[in-house]
Amino acid sequence: MGTDAGEGNATVQRDATSAEEEVAPRAAPREDTNAAKKRRVQRAAAKRAAVTEAEREAEQPEAQEAAQQAVRVRQAEQARGELDVRRRQRREGSD
């Protein structure tokens, strides 16, 4: 009728396991909170990176257009300068 030593040890081990399981849920929320915070920080960083990339892409056509406009202006100024030189040469040659 009495419990033998094997059953007693099993009960003690079950009690120890139960105690560990009781402690684990208390520690888990802190880990979950830290993990959740880390995920939020990572998501926020990813959103900032996506917004920055989108802004860069949006500015790129404008920057390209501005660069092309600057090239056209320089070419027009150069052409005007060359035309002025030719006119001057013609005037000096016909004088």
C-alpha positions as a Markdown table, in Angstrom:
| # | Residue | x | y | z |
|---|---|---|---|---|
| 1 | Met | 0.0 | 0.0 | 0.0 |
| 2 | Gly | 2.9 | 2.4 | 0.6 |
| 3 | Thr | 4.6 | 4.2 | -2.3 |
| 4 | Asp | 7.9 | 2.8 | -3.3 |
| 5 | Ala | 10.9 | 5.0 | -3.8 |
| 6 | Gly | 10.4 | 5.2 | -7.6 |
| 7 | Glu | 7.0 | 6.7 | -7.4 |
| 8 | Gly | 8.1 | 9.2 | -4.8 |
| 9 | Asn | 10.9 | 10.4 | -7.0 |
| 10 | Ala | 8.6 | 10.7 | -10.0 |
| 11 | Thr | 6.2 | 12.9 | -7.9 |
| 12 | Val | 9.1 | 15.1 | -6.8 |
| 13 | Gln | 10.2 | 15.5 | -10.4 |
| 14 | Arg | 6.7 | 16.3 | -11.5 |
| 15 | Asp | 6.5 | 18.9 | -8.8 |
| 16 | Ala | 9.8 | 20.4 | -9.8 |
| 17 | Thr | 8.7 | 20.5 | -13.4 |
| 18 | Ser | 5.5 | 22.1 | -12.5 |
| 19 | Ala | 7.4 | 24.7 | -10.5 |
| 20 | Glu | 9.6 | 25.5 | -13.5 |
| 21 | Glu | 6.6 | 25.8 | -15.7 |
| 22 | Glu | 5.0 | 28.2 | -13.2 |
| 23 | Val | 8.1 | 30.3 | -13.3 |
| 24 | Ala | 8.5 | 30.2 | -17.0 |
| 25 | Pro | 5.2 | 32.0 | -17.8 |
| 26 | Arg | 6.2 | 34.8 | -15.5 |
| 27 | Ala | 9.5 | 35.3 | -17.3 |
| 28 | Ala | 8.0 | 34.9 | -20.8 |
| 29 | Pro | 6.0 | 38.2 | -20.9 |
| 30 | Arg | 9.2 | 40.2 | -20.4 |
| 31 | Glu | 10.9 | 38.3 | -23.2 |
| 32 | Asp | 7.8 | 38.8 | -25.3 |
| 33 | Thr | 7.7 | 42.5 | -24.5 |
| 34 | Asn | 11.4 | 42.9 | -25.5 |
| 35 | Ala | 10.8 | 40.8 | -28.6 |
| 36 | Ala | 7.8 | 42.9 | -29.5 |
| 37 | Lys | 9.7 | 46.1 | -28.9 |
| 38 | Lys | 12.5 | 44.9 | -31.1 |
| 39 | Arg | 10.0 | 44.0 | -33.9 |
| 40 | Arg | 8.3 | 47.4 | -33.6 |
| 41 | Val | 11.7 | 49.1 | -33.9 |
| 42 | Gln | 12.6 | 47.0 | -36.9 |
| 43 | Arg | 9.3 | 47.7 | -38.6 |
| 44 | Ala | 9.6 | 51.4 | -38.0 |
| 45 | Ala | 13.1 | 51.3 | -39.4 |
| 46 | Ala | 11.9 | 49.4 | -42.4 |
| 47 | Lys | 9.1 | 51.9 | -43.0 |
| 48 | Arg | 11.5 | 54.9 | -42.7 |
| 49 | Ala | 13.8 | 53.2 | -45.2 |
| 50 | Ala | 10.9 | 52.5 | -47.6 |
| 51 | Val | 9.7 | 56.1 | -47.3 |
| 52 | Thr | 13.2 | 57.4 | -47.9 |
| 53 | Glu | 13.6 | 55.2 | -51.0 |
| 54 | Ala | 10.2 | 56.3 | -52.3 |
| 55 | Glu | 11.2 | 59.9 | -51.8 |
| 56 | Arg | 14.5 | 59.3 | -53.6 |
| 57 | Glu | 12.6 | 57.7 | -56.5 |
| 58 | Ala | 10.2 | 60.5 | -56.7 |
| 59 | Glu | 13.0 | 63.1 | -56.7 |
| 60 | Gln | 15.0 | 61.2 | -59.3 |
| 61 | Pro | 12.9 | 62.2 | -62.4 |
| 62 | Glu | 12.9 | 65.8 | -61.2 |
| 63 | Ala | 16.6 | 65.8 | -60.7 |
| 64 | Gln | 17.1 | 64.2 | -64.1 |
| 65 | Glu | 14.9 | 66.8 | -65.7 |
| 66 | Ala | 16.8 | 69.6 | -63.9 |
| 67 | Ala | 20.1 | 68.2 | -65.1 |
| 68 | Gln | 18.8 | 67.9 | -68.7 |
| 69 | Gln | 17.5 | 71.5 | -68.5 |
| 70 | Ala | 20.9 | 72.7 | -67.3 |
| 71 | Val | 22.6 | 70.9 | -70.2 |
| 72 | Arg | 20.1 | 72.4 | -72.7 |
| 73 | Val | 20.8 | 75.9 | -71.2 |
| 74 | Arg | 24.6 | 75.4 | -71.5 |
| 75 | Gln | 24.3 | 74.2 | -75.0 |
| 76 | Ala | 22.1 | 77.2 | -76.0 |
| 77 | Glu | 24.5 | 79.6 | -74.4 |
| 78 | Gln | 27.4 | 78.0 | -76.2 |
| 79 | Ala | 25.5 | 78.1 | -79.5 |
| 80 | Arg | 24.7 | 81.8 | -78.9 |
| 81 | Gly | 28.4 | 82.5 | -78.1 |
| 82 | Glu | 29.5 | 80.7 | -81.3 |
| 83 | Leu | 26.9 | 82.7 | -83.3 |
| 84 | Asp | 28.1 | 86.0 | -81.8 |
| 85 | Val | 31.7 | 85.1 | -82.7 |
| 86 | Arg | 30.7 | 84.3 | -86.3 |
| 87 | Arg | 28.7 | 87.6 | -86.6 |
| 88 | Arg | 31.6 | 89.5 | -85.3 |
| 89 | Gln | 34.0 | 87.8 | -87.7 |
| 90 | Arg | 31.7 | 88.6 | -90.6 |
| 91 | Arg | 31.4 | 92.2 | -89.5 |
| 92 | Glu | 35.1 | 92.6 | -89.2 |
| 93 | Gly | 35.7 | 90.8 | -92.5 |
| 94 | Ser | 33.2 | 93.0 | -94.4 |
| 95 | Asp | 34.5 | 96.3 | -92.9 |
